[in-house]
Amino acid sequence: MGIIDEAKRGQITDEMRAISKLEGIPVEKVRNRISEGKIMLIRNAKYPSRKLVPIGKGLTTKVNVNIGTSSEVVDLDMELQKVKVANKWGDTLMDLSTGGDLDAIRRDIIKASDLPVGTVPVYQIFIESFKKKSGGAYFTEDELLNTVEKHLKDGVAFMTIHAGITKDLAIRALKSDRIIPIVSRGGDMIAGWMIHNNSENPYRKNWDYVLEMFKEYDAVISLGDALRPGATGDAHDEFQIGELLETARLVKSALQKGVQVMVEGPGHVPLNEIAWDVKLMKKLTGGVPYYVLGPLPIDVGAPYDHIASAIGAAISSASGVDLLCYLTPAEHLGLPTVKQVEEGAIAYRIAAHAGDVVKLGRKARKWDDEVSYYRGKLDWENMISKLIDPQRAYQVYTQFGTPKVKACTMCGGYCPMMWAMDQVRKIGSSSSL
Amino acid sequence: MGIIDEAKRGQITDEMRAISKLEGIPVEKVRNRISEGKIMLIRNAKYPSRKLVPIGKGLTTKVNVNIGTSSEVVDLDMELQKVKVANKWGDTLMDLSTGGDLDAIRRDIIKASDLPVGTVPVYQIFIESFKKKSGGAYFTEDELLNTVEKHLKDGVAFMTIHAGITKDLAIRALKSDRIIPIVSRGGDMIAGWMIHNNSENPYRKNWDYVLEMFKEYDAVISLGDALRPGATGDAHDEFQIGELLETARLVKSALQKGVQVMVEGPGHVPLNEIAWDVKLMKKLTGGVPYYVLGPLPIDVGAPYDHIASAIGAAISSASGVDLLCYLTPAEHLGLPTVKQVEEGAIAYRIAAHAGDVVKLGRKARKWDDEVSYYRGKLDWENMISKLIDPQRAYQVYTQFGTPKVKACTMCGGYCPMMWAMDQVRKIGSSSSL
């Protein structure tokens, strides 16, 4: 029995209590929202992660960190360093490896990760088929499903399952005048498979079996958006929304069977379409958690797409997105370095908090109020210690030497706050004002 | 006669034609909007900058780069390097120097700058008073006005004039329970002066004379927001809005006299209050250009406030802000290095474009469509050459060596776009689909 079934029966479990405590909301609310599919626990029940990561309505926005080898760069040590960065800054981690011994890499990453780990299982079977049969589309439905099961057995907590895209949608998108027809790597593998084998989506054909497998581990199906826009000019066209409609139907059948499920979202979306994208998704799906890639409000920002997409991520979080998938400065260009993984994760931590200040109000803003309180008092030590990255902040604070006055090198002796404090004292002692 | 007077008389000047050409909008529209105060030309008519910088309704969002010495770090060479960075990435530049020979520094910066240069004249007179008379508030009204005139004579194109704050507002703000009463450096100097001298705001007392001076050079008054919120918890309180009301009145009297004017805005503002902040300002002022500092939607982001505030900047730009004042990674901590100035400017270039894609629609998105077109074709050379920073993008593209396949190191041989292109070809040649 999964956590959704427990909640539907009215049970309050230790996990629900832990979520309640972690997020500071009443446990009954946690239970009710789990029963409605509005809160999910990102986990593989047989292999719980060290960090408890619930996502959904009323909870803080979480950040996912993608890592993994490519066919050109296979450096497990580097990837394990990225796991450490993810452990520090992230909430979930996806292993998107496509190069080297994929089983071994995945297992090492899961072992090193404090966070629940996600994968995109079609990558592996596609690559194996490519290598063994010299064509990525030569895998069978059983081989795909066995790969999913293998990942579950390894302890994977969530997987991108591209079940929303139908053969008809794929063909129409590929024939369309989209600027870029398909940018989703896994989505394209499924589309290619359907066309090559003249068959419907293998996940759709075996949907009940997929649900059973995830149910057994109480892991989370992350419904992939194969037709997400990869250019702002392609946002919210019939293909993106057509797939979302299919996805919403799958969400309902998953919830009915008590299977944890969330929905993946774009991608490249102009800034003014982000808020209603979230509202539309929540409306159509009944409010299950939404997991988006930014969105990225421009197409020209590389190698700064961690910044460009943090803009979209903050807006999407404020509008109700529950899990943000980060981008790094290497997005659209190549595999990120460890440092770039950290830059991306930090940008998204910032975006998530900017969203939470809206979504959760004062509960989230307490942190800001505290920093600002110390800032107003010119209490540098406490102010810096409470910032998002105290260590790096202190380096910048002292980059021209330790400031001589009780201010900073920006204003030096002319610090407006020192002045303000003087003025407040003067006013306090003067009855004429 | 200034450009507003010319426009009011129905004249079409060479400058209006140049603005029309630069921004791709009909010259009559340019003229009409100038006559209504909705477009300003950031300039000092007697010392035109090499770059033409109009701001306002229907125009691209512009980016201001702040530089300048502090009392602790006086390094003119470094500041002149920052000017070069500003010339590359920015549209306007403010010299906020408070250390060293302020007249000499300002003149050197103006000489090196391709961009119109702005200042905050009260800094200089406050500091001179501080040094000569051992108290920042000992300057006279005449000395303040003479400083303004000196800056105009030096070729300064716009100045922050803190005329909106009244003595009453200043006292009430300083006595309030704001988390940080006043964070504006110049605003605090004016507030301190008013309290120390028990006098109304010196700019307000001499408002007509201030207008005359700016009129003579057709330079731009940038009405400073001394009471801008310096903590998200202080946003949109009676002090911020009270000052905005005063500012809006001053805007109207400036426009009546044909003096170019814009309004400065916050500061620290939660994400969901940014869009309506812009709408409120535009409504109250009749739609003159708005020049904001981000806004910054969180207080805890240092040393990444260039990223945190780029979030707010993109939203404010999309909502109608005309000129964005950048923040650097050193904001709230100290003086920025040259590299940090560049990081801030690039983050704001990204934010400005994200806003323009909304404000200007396809006209701005043409750039994105072009990049995405090449991206979809896997034409790396052209794609990278059109990005916001091709040089740095190429470095990231090749950071693990030049990719061997026609893809990138992220996906290697499993590039979804190569696949998509194959699929499109297959579909094209198959009549059965």
Coordinates of N, CA and C in Angstrom, one line a residue, chain A residues 153-350:
Chain A
K153 N 14.5 -1.2 -8.8 CA 15.2 -2.2 -7.9 C 16.5 -1.6 -7.4
D154 N 17.1 -0.7 -8.2 CA 18.3 0.0 -7.8 C 18.0 1.1 -6.8
G155 N 16.8 1.5 -6.6 CA 16.5 2.5 -5.6 C 16.1 3.8 -6.2
V156 N 15.9 3.9 -7.5 CA 15.5 5.1 -8.1 C 14.1 5.6 -7.6
A157 N 14.0 6.9 -7.2 CA 12.8 7.3 -6.6 C 11.8 8.0 -7.5
F158 N 12.3 8.5 -8.7 CA 11.3 9.0 -9.7 C 11.9 8.9 -11.0
M159 N 11.1 8.7 -12.0 CA 11.5 8.5 -13.4 C 10.7 9.3 -14.3
T160 N 11.4 9.9 -15.3 CA 10.6 10.6 -16.4 C 10.1 9.5 -17.3
I161 N 8.8 9.5 -17.4 CA 8.1 8.5 -18.2 C 7.3 9.3 -19.3
H162 N 7.8 9.2 -20.6 CA 7.2 10.0 -21.6 C 6.0 9.3 -22.2
A163 N 4.9 9.3 -21.4 CA 3.7 8.6 -21.7 C 2.7 9.5 -22.4
G164 N 2.8 10.8 -22.3 CA 1.8 11.7 -22.8 C 1.8 11.8 -24.3
I165 N 3.0 11.6 -24.9 CA 3.1 11.8 -26.3 C 2.5 10.6 -27.1
T166 N 1.5 10.9 -28.0 CA 1.0 9.8 -28.8 C 1.7 9.8 -30.1
K167 N 1.5 8.7 -30.8 CA 2.1 8.6 -32.2 C 1.6 9.7 -33.1
D168 N 0.3 10.0 -33.0 CA -0.3 11.0 -33.8 C 0.3 12.4 -33.5
L169 N 0.4 12.7 -32.2 CA 1.0 14.0 -31.8 C 2.5 14.1 -32.3
A170 N 3.2 13.0 -32.1 CA 4.6 13.0 -32.5 C 4.8 13.3 -34.0
I171 N 4.0 12.6 -34.8 CA 4.1 12.8 -36.3 C 3.7 14.2 -36.7
R172 N 2.6 14.7 -36.0 CA 2.1 16.1 -36.4 C 3.2 17.1 -36.0
A173 N 3.8 16.9 -34.8 CA 4.8 17.9 -34.3 C 6.0 17.9 -35.3
L174 N 6.4 16.7 -35.7 CA 7.6 16.6 -36.5 C 7.4 17.1 -37.9
K175 N 6.1 17.1 -38.4 CA 5.8 17.7 -39.7 C 5.4 19.1 -39.6
S176 N 5.3 19.7 -38.4 CA 4.8 21.0 -38.2 C 5.9 22.1 -38.6
D177 N 5.5 23.3 -38.5 CA 6.4 24.4 -38.7 C 7.0 25.0 -37.4
R178 N 7.0 24.1 -36.4 CA 7.7 24.5 -35.2 C 9.1 24.9 -35.5
I179 N 9.7 25.9 -34.7 CA 11.1 26.3 -34.9 C 12.0 25.0 -34.7
I180 N 11.7 24.3 -33.6 CA 12.4 23.1 -33.3 C 11.4 22.0 -32.9
P181 N 11.1 21.0 -33.7 CA 10.0 20.1 -33.5 C 10.1 19.4 -32.1
I182 N 11.2 18.8 -31.8 CA 11.3 18.1 -30.5 C 12.6 18.3 -29.9
V183 N 12.7 18.8 -28.7 CA 14.0 19.0 -28.0 C 14.2 18.1 -26.8
S184 N 13.1 17.4 -26.4 CA 13.3 16.5 -25.3 C 14.0 15.2 -25.8
R185 N 15.2 14.9 -25.1 CA 16.0 13.8 -25.6 C 15.2 12.5 -25.4
G186 N 14.7 12.2 -24.3 CA 13.9 11.0 -24.1 C 12.6 11.0 -24.9
G187 N 12.0 12.2 -25.0 CA 10.8 12.3 -25.8 C 11.0 11.9 -27.3
D188 N 12.2 12.4 -27.7 CA 12.5 12.1 -29.1 C 12.8 10.6 -29.3
M189 N 13.4 10.0 -28.3 CA 13.6 8.5 -28.4 C 12.3 7.8 -28.5
I190 N 11.3 8.2 -27.7 CA 10.0 7.5 -27.8 C 9.3 7.8 -29.1
A191 N 9.4 9.1 -29.6 CA 8.8 9.5 -30.9 C 9.5 8.6 -32.0
G192 N 10.8 8.6 -32.0 CA 11.5 7.8 -33.0 C 11.1 6.3 -33.0
W193 N 11.0 5.8 -31.8 CA 10.6 4.4 -31.6 C 9.2 4.2 -32.2
M194 N 8.3 5.0 -31.9 CA 6.9 4.9 -32.4 C 6.9 4.9 -33.9
I195 N 7.6 5.8 -34.5 CA 7.6 6.0 -36.0 C 8.3 4.8 -36.6
H196 N 9.5 4.4 -36.1 CA 10.2 3.3 -36.6 C 9.4 2.0 -36.6
N197 N 8.8 1.8 -35.4 CA 8.1 0.5 -35.2 C 6.6 0.6 -35.6
N198 N 6.2 1.8 -36.1 CA 4.8 2.0 -36.5 C 3.9 1.5 -35.4
S199 N 4.1 2.0 -34.2 CA 3.4 1.5 -33.0 C 3.0 2.7 -32.1
E200 N 2.0 2.5 -31.3 CA 1.7 3.5 -30.3 C 2.8 3.5 -29.2
N201 N 2.8 4.6 -28.4 CA 3.7 4.8 -27.3 C 3.8 3.6 -26.4
P202 N 5.0 3.0 -26.2 CA 5.1 1.8 -25.5 C 4.7 2.0 -24.0
Y203 N 4.8 3.1 -23.5 CA 4.4 3.4 -22.1 C 2.8 3.4 -22.0
R204 N 2.2 3.9 -23.0 CA 0.7 4.0 -23.1 C 0.2 2.6 -23.2
K205 N 0.8 1.8 -24.1 CA 0.3 0.4 -24.3 C 0.4 -0.4 -23.1
N206 N 1.4 -0.1 -22.2 CA 1.6 -0.9 -21.0 C 1.4 -0.1 -19.8
W207 N 0.4 0.9 -19.8 CA 0.3 1.8 -18.8 C -0.1 1.2 -17.4
D208 N -1.0 0.2 -17.5 CA -1.4 -0.5 -16.2 C -0.2 -1.2 -15.6
Y209 N 0.7 -1.7 -16.4 CA 1.8 -2.4 -15.9 C 2.8 -1.4 -15.3
V210 N 3.0 -0.3 -16.0 CA 3.9 0.7 -15.4 C 3.4 1.2 -14.1
L211 N 2.1 1.4 -14.0 CA 1.5 1.8 -12.7 C 1.8 0.8 -11.6
E212 N 1.6 -0.5 -11.9 CA 1.9 -1.5 -11.0 C 3.3 -1.5 -10.4
M213 N 4.2 -1.3 -11.4 CA 5.6 -1.3 -11.0 C 5.9 -0.2 -10.0
F214 N 5.5 1.0 -10.4 CA 5.8 2.1 -9.5 C 5.0 2.0 -8.1
K215 N 3.9 1.4 -8.2 CA 3.1 1.2 -7.0 C 3.9 0.3 -6.0
E216 N 4.5 -0.7 -6.5 CA 5.2 -1.6 -5.7 C 6.3 -1.0 -4.9
Y217 N 6.9 0.1 -5.4 CA 8.0 0.8 -4.7 C 7.5 2.1 -4.2
D218 N 6.3 2.4 -4.4 CA 5.7 3.7 -4.1 C 6.6 4.9 -4.6
A219 N 7.2 4.6 -5.7 CA 8.0 5.7 -6.3 C 7.1 6.6 -7.2
V220 N 7.7 7.6 -7.7 CA 7.0 8.7 -8.4 C 7.2 8.6 -9.9
I221 N 6.0 8.6 -10.6 CA 6.1 8.7 -12.0 C 6.1 10.2 -12.4
S222 N 7.1 10.6 -13.1 CA 7.2 12.0 -13.5 C 6.9 12.0 -15.0
L223 N 5.7 12.5 -15.3 CA 5.2 12.4 -16.7 C 6.0 13.4 -17.6
G224 N 6.8 12.9 -18.5 CA 7.7 13.8 -19.3 C 6.9 14.6 -20.3
D225 N 7.4 15.7 -20.7 CA 6.8 16.5 -21.7 C 7.7 16.5 -23.0
A226 N 7.5 15.4 -23.7 CA 8.3 15.2 -24.9 C 8.1 16.4 -25.9
L227 N 7.0 17.0 -25.9 CA 6.7 18.1 -26.9 C 6.8 19.5 -26.2
R228 N 7.6 19.6 -25.2 CA 7.8 20.9 -24.6 C 8.4 21.8 -25.6
P229 N 8.1 23.1 -25.5 CA 8.7 24.0 -26.5 C 10.2 24.2 -26.2
G230 N 11.0 24.1 -27.3 CA 12.4 24.3 -27.1 C 12.8 25.7 -27.7
A231 N 11.8 26.5 -28.0 CA 12.1 27.9 -28.5 C 10.9 28.7 -28.0
T232 N 11.1 29.9 -27.6 CA 10.0 30.7 -27.0 C 8.9 30.9 -28.1
G233 N 9.3 30.9 -29.3 CA 8.4 31.0 -30.4 C 7.5 29.8 -30.6
D234 N 7.8 28.7 -29.9 CA 7.0 27.4 -30.0 C 6.1 27.2 -28.8
A235 N 6.2 28.2 -27.8 CA 5.5 27.9 -26.6 C 4.0 27.9 -26.8
H236 N 3.3 27.0 -26.0 CA 1.9 27.0 -25.9 C 1.2 26.8 -27.3
D237 N 1.8 25.9 -28.1 CA 1.1 25.6 -29.4 C 0.3 24.4 -29.1
E238 N -0.3 23.9 -30.2 CA -1.2 22.7 -30.1 C -0.5 21.5 -29.6
F239 N 0.8 21.4 -29.9 CA 1.5 20.2 -29.5 C 1.8 20.1 -28.0
Q240 N 2.3 21.3 -27.5 CA 2.5 21.3 -26.0 C 1.2 21.0 -25.3
I241 N 0.2 21.7 -25.7 CA -1.1 21.6 -24.9 C -1.8 20.3 -25.2
G242 N -1.6 19.8 -26.5 CA -2.2 18.5 -26.8 C -1.6 17.4 -25.9
E243 N -0.3 17.5 -25.7 CA 0.4 16.5 -24.9 C 0.0 16.6 -23.4
L244 N -0.2 17.9 -23.0 CA -0.6 18.1 -21.6 C -2.0 17.5 -21.3
L245 N -2.9 17.6 -22.3 CA -4.2 17.0 -22.2 C -4.1 15.5 -22.0
E246 N -3.3 14.9 -22.8 CA -3.0 13.4 -22.6 C -2.4 13.1 -21.3
T247 N -1.5 13.9 -20.9 CA -0.8 13.7 -19.6 C -1.8 13.8 -18.4
A248 N -2.7 14.8 -18.5 CA -3.7 15.0 -17.5 C -4.6 13.8 -17.3
R249 N -4.9 13.1 -18.4 CA -5.7 11.9 -18.3 C -4.9 10.8 -17.6
L250 N -3.6 10.7 -17.9 CA -2.8 9.7 -17.3 C -2.7 9.9 -15.8
V251 N -2.6 11.2 -15.4 CA -2.5 11.6 -14.0 C -3.7 11.0 -13.3
K252 N -4.9 11.2 -13.8 CA -6.1 10.8 -13.1 C -6.1 9.3 -12.9
S253 N -5.6 8.5 -13.9 CA -5.7 7.1 -13.8 C -4.6 6.6 -12.8
A254 N -3.5 7.3 -12.7 CA -2.5 7.0 -11.7 C -3.0 7.2 -10.3
L255 N -3.6 8.4 -10.1 CA -4.1 8.7 -8.8 C -5.2 7.7 -8.3
Q256 N -6.0 7.4 -9.3 CA -7.1 6.4 -9.0 C -6.5 5.1 -8.4
K257 N -5.3 4.7 -9.0 CA -4.7 3.5 -8.5 C -3.7 3.8 -7.3
G258 N -3.7 5.0 -6.8 CA -2.9 5.3 -5.7 C -1.4 5.3 -6.0
V259 N -1.1 5.7 -7.3 CA 0.3 5.8 -7.7 C 0.8 7.2 -7.7
Q260 N 1.9 7.5 -7.0 CA 2.4 8.8 -7.0 C 2.8 9.3 -8.4
V261 N 2.5 10.6 -8.6 CA 2.7 11.1 -10.0 C 2.9 12.6 -10.0
M262 N 3.8 13.1 -10.8 CA 3.9 14.5 -11.0 C 4.0 14.7 -12.5
V263 N 4.0 16.0 -12.9 CA 4.0 16.3 -14.4 C 5.2 17.3 -14.7
E264 N 5.9 17.0 -15.7 CA 7.0 17.8 -16.1 C 6.5 18.9 -17.1
G265 N 7.1 20.1 -17.0 CA 6.7 21.2 -17.8 C 7.9 21.9 -18.4
P266 N 7.6 22.9 -19.3 CA 8.7 23.5 -20.1 C 9.7 24.2 -19.3
G267 N 10.8 24.6 -19.9 CA 11.1 24.7 -21.3 C 11.2 26.2 -21.7
H268 N 11.1 26.5 -22.9 CA 11.2 27.9 -23.4 C 9.8 28.5 -23.5
V269 N 9.6 29.5 -22.6 CA 8.3 30.1 -22.5 C 8.5 31.6 -22.3
P270 N 7.9 32.5 -23.1 CA 8.0 34.0 -22.8 C 7.5 34.3 -21.4
L271 N 8.1 35.2 -20.8 CA 7.9 35.6 -19.4 C 6.4 35.7 -19.0
N272 N 5.6 36.4 -19.9 CA 4.2 36.6 -19.6 C 3.3 35.4 -19.8
E273 N 3.8 34.3 -20.2 CA 3.0 33.1 -20.4 C 3.3 32.1 -19.3
I274 N 4.2 32.4 -18.4 CA 4.7 31.4 -17.4 C 3.6 31.2 -16.3
A275 N 3.0 32.3 -15.8 CA 2.1 32.2 -14.7 C 0.9 31.4 -15.1
W276 N 0.3 31.7 -16.3 CA -0.9 31.0 -16.7 C -0.6 29.6 -17.2
D277 N 0.6 29.3 -17.6 CA 1.0 27.9 -17.9 C 0.8 27.1 -16.6
V278 N 1.3 27.6 -15.5 CA 1.2 26.8 -14.3 C -0.3 26.7 -13.9
K279 N -1.1 27.7 -14.0 CA -2.5 27.7 -13.6 C -3.2 26.6 -14.5
L280 N -2.9 26.7 -15.8 CA -3.6 25.7 -16.7 C -3.2 24.3 -16.4
M281 N -1.9 24.0 -16.1 CA -1.5 22.7 -15.8 C -2.2 22.2 -14.5
K282 N -2.3 23.1 -13.5 CA -2.9 22.7 -12.2 C -4.4 22.4 -12.4
K283 N -5.0 23.2 -13.2 CA -6.4 23.0 -13.5 C -6.7 21.7 -14.2
L284 N -6.0 21.5 -15.2 CA -6.2 20.3 -16.0 C -5.9 19.0 -15.3
T285 N -4.9 19.0 -14.4 CA -4.5 17.8 -13.7 C -5.1 17.6 -12.4
G286 N -5.9 18.6 -11.9 CA -6.4 18.5 -10.6 C -5.4 18.9 -9.5
G287 N -4.3 19.4 -9.9 CA -3.4 20.0 -8.9 C -2.3 19.1 -8.4
V288 N -1.9 18.1 -9.2 CA -0.7 17.3 -8.8 C 0.6 18.2 -8.9
P289 N 1.7 17.8 -8.3 CA 2.9 18.7 -8.4 C 3.4 18.9 -9.8
Y290 N 3.9 20.0 -10.0 CA 4.4 20.4 -11.3 C 5.9 20.6 -11.2
Y291 N 6.6 20.0 -12.2 CA 8.1 20.0 -12.2 C 8.6 20.6 -13.5
V292 N 9.1 21.8 -13.4 CA 9.5 22.5 -14.7 C 10.9 22.8 -14.8
L293 N 11.3 23.0 -16.1 CA 12.7 23.2 -16.5 C 12.8 24.7 -16.7
G294 N 12.9 25.5 -15.6 CA 13.0 26.9 -15.7 C 11.6 27.5 -15.3
P295 N 10.8 27.9 -16.3 CA 11.1 28.0 -17.8 C 12.1 29.1 -18.1
L296 N 12.6 29.0 -19.3 CA 13.6 29.9 -19.9 C 12.8 31.0 -20.7
P297 N 12.9 32.2 -20.3 CA 12.0 33.2 -21.0 C 12.7 33.8 -22.3
I298 N 13.9 33.4 -22.6 CA 14.6 33.8 -23.8 C 15.4 32.7 -24.4
D299 N 15.8 32.8 -25.6 CA 16.5 31.6 -26.3 C 18.0 32.0 -26.5
V300 N 18.4 33.2 -26.1 CA 19.7 33.7 -26.5 C 20.7 33.8 -25.4
G301 N 20.4 33.2 -24.2 CA 21.1 33.5 -23.0 C 22.4 32.7 -22.7
A302 N 22.6 31.6 -23.5 CA 23.8 30.8 -23.2 C 25.0 31.6 -23.4
P303 N 26.0 31.5 -22.5 CA 26.2 30.6 -21.4 C 25.7 31.1 -20.1
Y304 N 24.7 31.8 -20.1 CA 24.1 32.3 -18.8 C 22.7 31.8 -18.6
D305 N 22.4 30.7 -19.1 CA 21.0 30.2 -19.0 C 20.6 29.8 -17.6
H306 N 21.6 29.7 -16.7 CA 21.2 29.5 -15.3 C 20.5 30.8 -14.8
I307 N 21.0 31.9 -15.3 CA 20.4 33.2 -14.8 C 19.1 33.5 -15.6
A308 N 19.1 33.3 -16.9 CA 17.9 33.6 -17.7 C 16.8 32.7 -17.2
S309 N 17.1 31.4 -16.9 CA 16.0 30.5 -16.5 C 15.6 30.7 -15.0
A310 N 16.5 31.2 -14.2 CA 16.2 31.5 -12.8 C 15.0 32.6 -12.8
I311 N 15.0 33.4 -13.8 CA 13.9 34.4 -13.9 C 12.6 33.7 -14.1
G312 N 12.5 32.7 -15.0 CA 11.3 32.0 -15.2 C 11.0 31.1 -14.0
A313 N 12.0 30.5 -13.4 CA 11.9 29.6 -12.3 C 11.2 30.3 -11.1
A314 N 11.7 31.6 -10.9 CA 11.1 32.3 -9.7 C 9.6 32.6 -10.0
I315 N 9.3 33.0 -11.2 CA 7.9 33.2 -11.6 C 7.1 32.0 -11.5
S316 N 7.6 30.9 -12.0 CA 6.8 29.6 -12.0 C 6.6 29.1 -10.6
S317 N 7.7 29.3 -9.8 CA 7.5 28.9 -8.3 C 6.5 29.8 -7.7
A318 N 6.5 31.0 -7.9 CA 5.5 31.9 -7.3 C 4.1 31.6 -7.7
S319 N 4.0 31.0 -9.0 CA 2.7 30.7 -9.5 C 2.2 29.3 -9.1
G320 N 3.0 28.6 -8.4 CA 2.6 27.3 -8.0 C 3.4 26.1 -8.3
V321 N 4.5 26.3 -9.0 CA 5.4 25.1 -9.4 C 6.0 24.6 -8.1
D322 N 6.2 23.3 -8.0 CA 6.6 22.6 -6.8 C 8.0 22.2 -6.8
L323 N 8.5 21.8 -8.0 CA 9.9 21.3 -8.1 C 10.5 22.0 -9.4
L324 N 11.6 22.6 -9.2 CA 12.3 23.3 -10.2 C 13.5 22.5 -10.7
C325 N 13.6 22.2 -12.0 CA 14.8 21.6 -12.5 C 15.7 22.7 -13.0
Y326 N 16.9 22.7 -12.4 CA 17.9 23.7 -12.6 C 18.5 23.6 -14.1
L327 N 19.0 24.7 -14.5 CA 19.9 24.7 -15.7 C 21.3 25.2 -15.2
T328 N 22.3 24.8 -15.9 CA 23.6 25.3 -15.6 C 24.1 26.3 -16.7
P329 N 25.2 27.0 -16.4 CA 25.8 27.9 -17.5 C 26.1 27.1 -18.7
A330 N 26.2 25.8 -18.7 CA 26.6 25.0 -19.9 C 25.4 24.5 -20.7
E331 N 24.2 24.9 -20.2 CA 23.0 24.5 -20.9 C 23.0 25.0 -22.4
H332 N 22.6 24.1 -23.3 CA 22.6 24.4 -24.7 C 24.0 24.4 -25.3
L333 N 25.0 24.1 -24.5 CA 26.4 24.1 -25.1 C 27.2 22.8 -24.8
G334 N 26.9 22.2 -23.6 CA 27.7 21.0 -23.3 C 27.5 20.5 -21.9
L335 N 28.3 19.6 -21.5 CA 28.2 19.0 -20.2 C 28.8 20.1 -19.2
P336 N 28.1 20.2 -18.0 CA 28.6 21.2 -17.1 C 29.8 20.7 -16.3
T337 N 30.6 21.6 -15.9 CA 31.7 21.3 -14.9 C 31.1 21.3 -13.5
V338 N 31.8 20.8 -12.5 CA 31.3 20.8 -11.1 C 31.0 22.2 -10.7
K339 N 31.8 23.2 -11.0 CA 31.5 24.6 -10.7 C 30.3 25.1 -11.3
Q340 N 30.0 24.7 -12.6 CA 28.8 25.2 -13.2 C 27.6 24.5 -12.6
V341 N 27.7 23.3 -12.2 CA 26.6 22.6 -11.5 C 26.3 23.4 -10.2
E342 N 27.3 23.9 -9.5 CA 27.0 24.7 -8.3 C 26.4 26.0 -8.7
E343 N 26.9 26.7 -9.7 CA 26.3 28.0 -10.1 C 24.8 27.8 -10.4
G344 N 24.5 26.7 -11.2 CA 23.1 26.5 -11.5 C 22.3 26.2 -10.3
A345 N 22.8 25.4 -9.4 CA 22.0 25.1 -8.2 C 21.8 26.3 -7.3
I346 N 22.8 27.1 -7.2 CA 22.6 28.3 -6.4 C 21.6 29.3 -7.0
A347 N 21.7 29.5 -8.3 CA 20.7 30.4 -9.0 C 19.3 29.9 -8.7
Y348 N 19.1 28.5 -8.7 CA 17.8 28.0 -8.5 C 17.3 28.0 -7.1
R349 N 18.3 27.9 -6.1 CA 17.9 28.1 -4.7 C 17.4 29.5 -4.5
I350 N 18.0 30.5 -5.2 CA 17.5 31.9 -5.1 C 16.1 32.0 -5.8

